[in-house]
Amino acid sequence: MTIPYINQLGVVKRHIDRADRAIVEQLGQLGSATVHEAMGRVGLLKPYMRPIYAGSQVSGTAVTVLLHPGDNWMMHVAAEQIQPGDIVVAAITADCTDGYFGDLLATSFMARGARALIIDAGVRDVRILKEMGFPVWSKAISAKGTIKATIGSVNIPVLCAGALVHPGDAVIADDDGVVVVPAADAARVAAIACQREALEEEKRVKLAAGVLGLDMYDMRGALAAAGLKYID
Amino acid sequence: MTIPYINQLGVVKRHIDRADRAIVEQLGQLGSATVHEAMGRVGLLKPYMRPIYAGSQVSGTAVTVLLHPGDNWMMHVAAEQIQPGDIVVAAITADCTDGYFGDLLATSFMARGARALIIDAGVRDVRILKEMGFPVWSKAISAKGTIKATIGSVNIPVLCAGALVHPGDAVIADDDGVVVVPAADAARVAAIACQREALEEEKRVKLAAGVLGLDMYDMRGALAAAGLKYID
Amino acid sequence: MTIPYINQLGVVKRHIDRADRAIVEQLGQLGSATVHEAMGRVGLLKPYMRPIYAGSQVSGTAVTVLLHPGDNWMMHVAAEQIQPGDIVVAAITADCTDGYFGDLLATSFMARGARALIIDAGVRDVRILKEMGFPVWSKAISAKGTIKATIGSVNIPVLCAGALVHPGDAVIADDDGVVVVPAADAARVAAIACQREALEEEKRVKLAAGVLGLDMYDMRGALAAAGLKYID
Amino acid sequence: MTIPYINQLGVVKRHIDRADRAIVEQLGQLGSATVHEAMGRVGLLKPYMRPIYAGSQVSGTAVTVLLHPGDNWMMHVAAEQIQPGDIVVAAITADCTDGYFGDLLATSFMARGARALIIDAGVRDVRILKEMGFPVWSKAISAKGTIKATIGSVNIPVLCAGALVHPGDAVIADDDGVVVVPAADAARVAAIACQREALEEEKRVKLAAGVLGLDMYDMRGALAAAGLKYID
Amino acid sequence: MTIPYINQLGVVKRHIDRADRAIVEQLGQLGSATVHEAMGRVGLLKPYMRPIYAGSQVSGTAVTVLLHPGDNWMMHVAAEQIQPGDIVVAAITADCTDGYFGDLLATSFMARGARALIIDAGVRDVRILKEMGFPVWSKAISAKGTIKATIGSVNIPVLCAGALVHPGDAVIADDDGVVVVPAADAARVAAIACQREALEEEKRVKLAAGVLGLDMYDMRGALAAAGLKYID
Amino acid sequence: MTIPYINQLGVVKRHIDRADRAIVEQLGQLGSATVHEAMGRVGLLKPYMRPIYAGSQVSGTAVTVLLHPGDNWMMHVAAEQIQPGDIVVAAITADCTDGYFGDLLATSFMARGARALIIDAGVRDVRILKEMGFPVWSKAISAKGTIKATIGSVNIPVLCAGALVHPGDAVIADDDGVVVVPAADAARVAAIACQREALEEEKRVKLAAGVLGLDMYDMRGALAAAGLKYID
């Protein structure tokens, strides 16, 4: 099967299969780094995607939107498809840093139950967004506004900041970045991530007590075998 | 008429026509995004210009300075031309990230009544600048100092971060970026921006109540006409 | 003498000559901008190196580590070489933004007495690192993890963000950036920097009182000689 | 359905459905710009992907390979899966500019019938590759070699330079860039592109004769309606 | 006077004052580097503007066009304003790498007498453009097409790649870059540039004979005065 | 020992130990990629360093020069230190793309016997440089000229494009990039590189005959051990 992009221009998909709510919550508490490891180190958006303010840690199910450069018309179409617990993931058909999203759209998104916006472009009104407590991960901050002239699509698979996102996928975002987990894999990934997390606490205690990773992970033999030499 | 740059190297213009103080204040309260819209979406500096600390919202009249790479001599010449309510807009003749400005120059600028610095290069002493409450929008932060060897100009038209700035222009800067309004257009732009702002409050209430932009802006017909299709 | 990189792959140097502790403290209090000036404007890492959170000001002696792209194995080897007061300086053999370092390694580094990490790549767990109070200067923030497959070296000279760092060098880092002072030059640089600092306070008072740099530094003659013209 | 990346790490798919050979040839003759238009302006790799030498125009069916940063081991695994008429499309799990490919691998690829390489990283031996007549589109040219330590996958869907590529997709590359057409859509896209091409020749003759696009496309009314004003 | 951008949106100026033809020819023969020096080292477009093929050296008078991101509608409007000897200078209201211009528009521009295109965005059909002998300096090469939806302006002052260009200005472009000379200053700049050029030939002969710049320019004294020391 | 930059500002070292001429020739024939491998994959300048025209392959001994941004004064000082067979390696104390070098300096360098210039900044007159046959590897091409105001140093160790270069080191440059070999290691590296080269020819023949790298390098077992799975 191919991702039939070219059949999906100008399309809004109303019914999507969302990842299980409880699993999504659990992934959100684990955080992007741990989930990304549990995924086998895939699924991460490029690191140029940064939070507009520090300290947020959210998870949700993806409502996707494909926009054109300098045109945010479809943001309003996407708003109607939001259900409580969703995170809007916005991709652009070309590189753009314009401010597609501000406090008015945020008010609307929040009223619909959205938890965050992930956008491979710019946003504005960032001081107000922070006051409203609506977190955004974006490529840029820009006062530059957009027009409403060309249609795109909502809830088709999109490529956002180097990652493929399907509607309904689990999205985990915090200060370290944004990771996407396919809905069908969410439970399995959460299980792996939990296991990983459990081990970390134990390790943390040992390391804090001064035990070296060299010994805790039993690395000295492998390092010597690889040819590492100590000199004075 | 052309901008006679080549007649204006090594020149300091002492008398400039500043945008009306009350209008500049009003523009500052409206913020960069609203003013930029009222301008017809022009006049914005490139989004790589960022505040060195979050939360400032200022406006003022431009005192411009043209500097050479790695040389901040003209900053001292510019200081003398500052009047209370001015914002210094510094352009460089080539790309440069050096730290042209620190706490000493900030002390001098504040003593003269400057409200902010906009510089298409780097600054330093940023922790102290924040403590002093002197806001700066810059391309970079860098401890790298500069020399004082080559003259430039003060209060000539300059190209700063992709925007043309004339001395006396209104400058509005906040967390969303920096916008410049020609002095002669300031009153008209402020009027348009105020109108825009008034409408926004009303919209915000509706959107918060769950009304969709699709309905509030009556977009459904236009979207259908453009070919948008809903599927399940 | 050449820097014999090619003899030093896969090497850990255990005994290094560290810059004098008291001098390093003094340099830390002076800050990166002042020290960089005292160095004759060399020794600064490129300005893309930014703190993961604002407000830290640290100094220490360099423990260097050379890593491969996407591989943090040697971080554990470096941990064992840390002594109280050290700052780990991590260079990568190719451009990379992966998250080489998180809260577990930070726990280990802190237990060993490290004061900070300077890394020409990415880090993760940044919210927790901030809570732990472990400052990092890095090129990127990324949830992307690394593997442990290829050996590098510890305590060899490294090129980090455009600067040459030898083990034992003094490292000064704050919101303005990171500067490196060769161990052998630390005392001399500190003396010059102190002198510079002393003069600054005096200047600050004058500038705050409205004295212009033009007069304080007696620049008017030189500017006129260079051809600067005042017009109305 | 989701793209099950996380089930496909370390996998080589031997049998893939290739786009029809004749259609792929036809698309190649039409060129990337025309095909991209026929796709509805999607399917293009980012413009940082450039040919290592000018003047090539090729098309083929994608054999995909997912590599790790600094590691070209899977290139050899991919070589075995090449059939005459294929183009290898190489994606990397993180940003990397290393030289993954040189004259030896090119010799092997050519012996297998490959027509080109598209790689979101670097290549080397570019002078020899040009002499051999093996075209490459890449992000960088770099003498930096790679290791062979970590497995990736062959013939899974990959994200390459901002585009999703499935094994068997039609790939068209020339001096304007690289475009990917899903195998299932190739015939339809070719038909649209041919139609477009036919119209272009007719237009070219008119424009060369001095007819303006304004008249040929009958734009004057629409421009006036949009508010365009002529002044003297 | 300010550049009244906000009064000039959606405007086409039909009559512009072009720099003197003979002077423009002369500037073209002198080349961008010499002219840029004669200008006092201003007027140069940023170095990311590169020729799509090497070896062209052209000059002409500017017809300017302001376009929106991803929209080349105004290119057709600009075509009508071209007179023989003109160079079209295209600016975009936001950063964009789309392919605004291809062989059809080039055919039209050439039929009108245009000598080149300077565009702060992308172009396509570059192989054909080279065959046609129509030189272009651009920021990018991209097969990505554009739409025709939003009006801009023709023959207003524009900011292109960091330089201010007025309609009628002299434009000089070669492998070293693009420089703009205000129409009113063209004669004076040409005179200075010629003088400079005459001196260069003489210097070239001396340098080829082994005379050092140190002696030819009599630099040894100044270098010693600046503190330069020779050691063994 | 540290690299005593801060003692070496404003210094010209007249006597340097150059790598053996015959060895340097041999390294040049092997090319940058092979030499870089023989070095253990270190010593390469960053891949943004590109030849101004394709097809050159040179080697020589480094004469180093440290310049300030926008200032090429020391180029003339460096010229006097050139001996036949040298390559000038120019580093800048801050990022800069100005055109430091054109046909006049090239004439002087060639008269002194220089083989090439490697510069971490811009050059100009590139069409003439190509005609003269003087190869340059640079970060940028720019018509922007420089001043002669501040002294730097000649024949001190410099950091150029991410590599440490000592005067006298062997420099190898071709279309793949630039690699630096410490003078003391040149013979050993050449020996390793020759061995490597000898093996390559044999491999090339096998690969051209259709033998797979998988078999030639006996990789199948290691791949299976690493977990690679073949599916249909």
GROMACS .gro file of C-alpha atoms in nm, chain E residues 66-210:
model
  145
  994LEU     CA    1   0.728   4.190  -0.527
  995LEU     CA    2   0.580   3.839  -0.500
  996HIS     CA    3   0.410   3.635  -0.230
  997PRO     CA    4   0.545   3.300  -0.108
  998GLY     CA    5   0.454   3.021  -0.349
  999ASP     CA    6   0.278   3.259  -0.592
 1000ASN     CA    7   0.429   3.378  -0.922
 1001TRP     CA    8   0.127   3.559  -1.065
 1002MET     CA    9   0.303   3.894  -1.078
 1003MET     CA   10   0.582   3.754  -1.296
 1004HIS     CA   11   0.342   3.779  -1.587
 1005VAL     CA   12   0.255   4.134  -1.494
 1006ALA     CA   13   0.625   4.218  -1.473
 1007ALA     CA   14   0.689   4.071  -1.820
 1008GLU     CA   15   0.482   4.344  -1.981
 1009GLN     CA   16   0.696   4.614  -1.816
 1010ILE     CA   17   1.026   4.475  -1.947
 1011GLN     CA   18   1.217   4.682  -2.202
 1012PRO     CA   19   1.527   4.563  -2.386
 1013GLY     CA   20   1.825   4.579  -2.151
 1014ASP     CA   21   1.627   4.527  -1.831
 1015ILE     CA   22   1.701   4.276  -1.556
 1016VAL     CA   23   1.406   4.158  -1.350
 1017VAL     CA   24   1.469   4.172  -0.974
 1018ALA     CA   25   1.220   3.961  -0.780
 1019ALA     CA   26   1.166   3.988  -0.406
 1020ILE     CA   27   0.935   3.771  -0.196
 1021THR     CA   28   0.742   3.888   0.110
 1022ALA     CA   29   0.864   3.585   0.310
 1023ASP     CA   30   1.144   3.328   0.283
 1024CYS     CA   31   1.063   3.080   0.008
 1025THR     CA   32   1.259   2.839  -0.213
 1026ASP     CA   33   0.983   2.745  -0.458
 1027GLY     CA   34   1.053   2.739  -0.831
 1028TYR     CA   35   0.887   3.064  -0.945
 1029PHE     CA   36   1.039   3.073  -1.291
 1030GLY     CA   37   1.102   2.819  -1.569
 1031ASP     CA   38   1.155   2.794  -1.942
 1032LEU     CA   39   0.814   2.935  -2.041
 1033LEU     CA   40   0.857   3.257  -1.847
 1034ALA     CA   41   1.217   3.276  -1.969
 1035THR     CA   42   1.092   3.254  -2.325
 1036SER     CA   43   0.857   3.543  -2.257
 1037PHE     CA   44   1.120   3.750  -2.075
 1038MET     CA   45   1.373   3.699  -2.356
 1039ALA     CA   46   1.113   3.795  -2.616
 1040ARG     CA   47   1.071   4.123  -2.426
 1041GLY     CA   48   1.446   4.187  -2.417
 1042ALA     CA   49   1.528   4.093  -2.057
 1043ARG     CA   50   1.891   4.007  -1.991
 1044ALA     CA   51   1.862   3.815  -1.666
 1045LEU     CA   52   1.655   3.739  -1.359
 1046ILE     CA   53   1.765   3.801  -1.001
 1047ILE     CA   54   1.526   3.624  -0.762
 1048ASP     CA   55   1.535   3.580  -0.384
 1049ALA     CA   56   1.370   3.237  -0.415
 1050GLY     CA   57   1.395   2.931  -0.641
 1051VAL     CA   58   1.382   2.861  -1.014
 1052ARG     CA   59   1.343   2.546  -1.223
 1053ASP     CA   60   1.407   2.409  -1.572
 1054VAL     CA   61   1.766   2.510  -1.509
 1055ARG     CA   62   1.914   2.280  -1.773
 1056ILE     CA   63   1.692   2.438  -2.039
 1057LEU     CA   64   1.759   2.789  -1.910
 1058LYS     CA   65   2.129   2.720  -1.959
 1059GLU     CA   66   2.067   2.595  -2.312
 1060MET     CA   67   1.860   2.906  -2.381
 1061GLY     CA   68   2.140   3.123  -2.245
 1062PHE     CA   69   1.916   3.304  -2.000
 1063PRO     CA   70   2.114   3.367  -1.682
 1064VAL     CA   71   1.951   3.361  -1.340
 1065TRP     CA   72   2.087   3.438  -0.995
 1066SER     CA   73   1.875   3.273  -0.727
 1067LYS     CA   74   1.867   3.144  -0.372
 1068ALA     CA   75   1.761   2.794  -0.469
 1069ILE     CA   76   1.682   2.554  -0.749
 1070SER     CA   77   1.355   2.370  -0.701
 1071ALA     CA   78   1.109   2.181  -0.919
 1072LYS     CA   79   0.831   2.302  -0.687
 1073GLY     CA   80   0.574   2.504  -0.878
 1074THR     CA   81   0.375   2.804  -0.766
 1075ILE     CA   82   0.013   2.920  -0.784
 1076LYS     CA   83  -0.140   3.240  -0.920
 1077ALA     CA   84  -0.370   3.368  -0.647
 1078THR     CA   85  -0.244   3.687  -0.481
 1079ILE     CA   86  -0.141   4.017  -0.634
 1080GLY     CA   87   0.185   4.193  -0.550
 1081SER     CA   88   0.347   4.491  -0.714
 1082VAL     CA   89   0.575   4.580  -1.003
 1083ASN     CA   90   0.833   4.859  -1.010
 1084ILE     CA   91   0.814   4.958  -0.646
 1085PRO     CA   92   1.130   4.966  -0.432
 1086VAL     CA   93   1.199   4.614  -0.304
 1087LEU     CA   94   1.431   4.450  -0.054
 1088CYS     CA   95   1.600   4.164  -0.234
 1089ALA     CA   96   1.854   3.941  -0.056
 1090GLY     CA   97   1.946   4.216   0.185
 1091ALA     CA   98   1.970   4.500  -0.066
 1092LEU     CA   99   1.730   4.781  -0.150
 1093VAL     CA  100   1.654   4.795  -0.521
 1094HIS     CA  101   1.464   5.073  -0.694
 1095PRO     CA  102   1.319   5.032  -1.041
 1096GLY     CA  103   1.568   5.165  -1.293
 1097ASP     CA  104   1.875   5.097  -1.080
 1098ALA     CA  105   2.178   4.947  -1.250
 1099VAL     CA  106   2.222   4.578  -1.172
 1100ILE     CA  107   2.557   4.404  -1.227
 1101ALA     CA  108   2.578   4.026  -1.190
 1102ASP     CA  109   2.851   3.770  -1.247
 1103ASP     CA  110   3.004   3.465  -1.081
 1104ASP     CA  111   3.100   3.673  -0.777
 1105GLY     CA  112   2.745   3.789  -0.703
 1106VAL     CA  113   2.503   4.071  -0.769
 1107VAL     CA  114   2.550   4.441  -0.697
 1108VAL     CA  115   2.298   4.724  -0.732
 1109VAL     CA  116   2.389   5.085  -0.816
 1110PRO     CA  117   2.127   5.359  -0.770
 1111ALA     CA  118   2.048   5.510  -1.110
 1112ALA     CA  119   2.146   5.858  -0.990
 1113ASP     CA  120   2.488   5.738  -0.880
 1114ALA     CA  121   2.571   5.517  -1.177
 1115ALA     CA  122   2.792   5.761  -1.366
 1116ARG     CA  123   2.994   5.857  -1.061
 1117VAL     CA  124   3.039   5.495  -0.954
 1118ALA     CA  125   3.146   5.397  -1.306
 1119ALA     CA  126   3.409   5.670  -1.306
 1120ILE     CA  127   3.553   5.555  -0.973
 1121ALA     CA  128   3.543   5.191  -1.083
 1122CYS     CA  129   3.727   5.267  -1.408
 1123GLN     CA  130   4.002   5.444  -1.221
 1124ARG     CA  131   4.031   5.150  -0.987
 1125GLU     CA  132   4.042   4.905  -1.278
 1126ALA     CA  133   4.320   5.100  -1.450
 1127LEU     CA  134   4.537   5.077  -1.140
 1128GLU     CA  135   4.474   4.705  -1.108
 1129GLU     CA  136   4.639   4.614  -1.437
 1130GLU     CA  137   4.959   4.783  -1.337
 1131LYS     CA  138   4.958   4.607  -1.002
 1132ARG     CA  139   4.895   4.273  -1.164
 1133VAL     CA  140   5.210   4.302  -1.372
 1134LYS     CA  141   5.422   4.387  -1.070
 1135LEU     CA  142   5.279   4.108  -0.857
 1136ALA     CA  143   5.329   3.856  -1.138
 1137ALA     CA  144   5.692   3.962  -1.147
 1138GLY     CA  145   5.727   3.868  -0.783
   0.00000   0.00000   0.00000
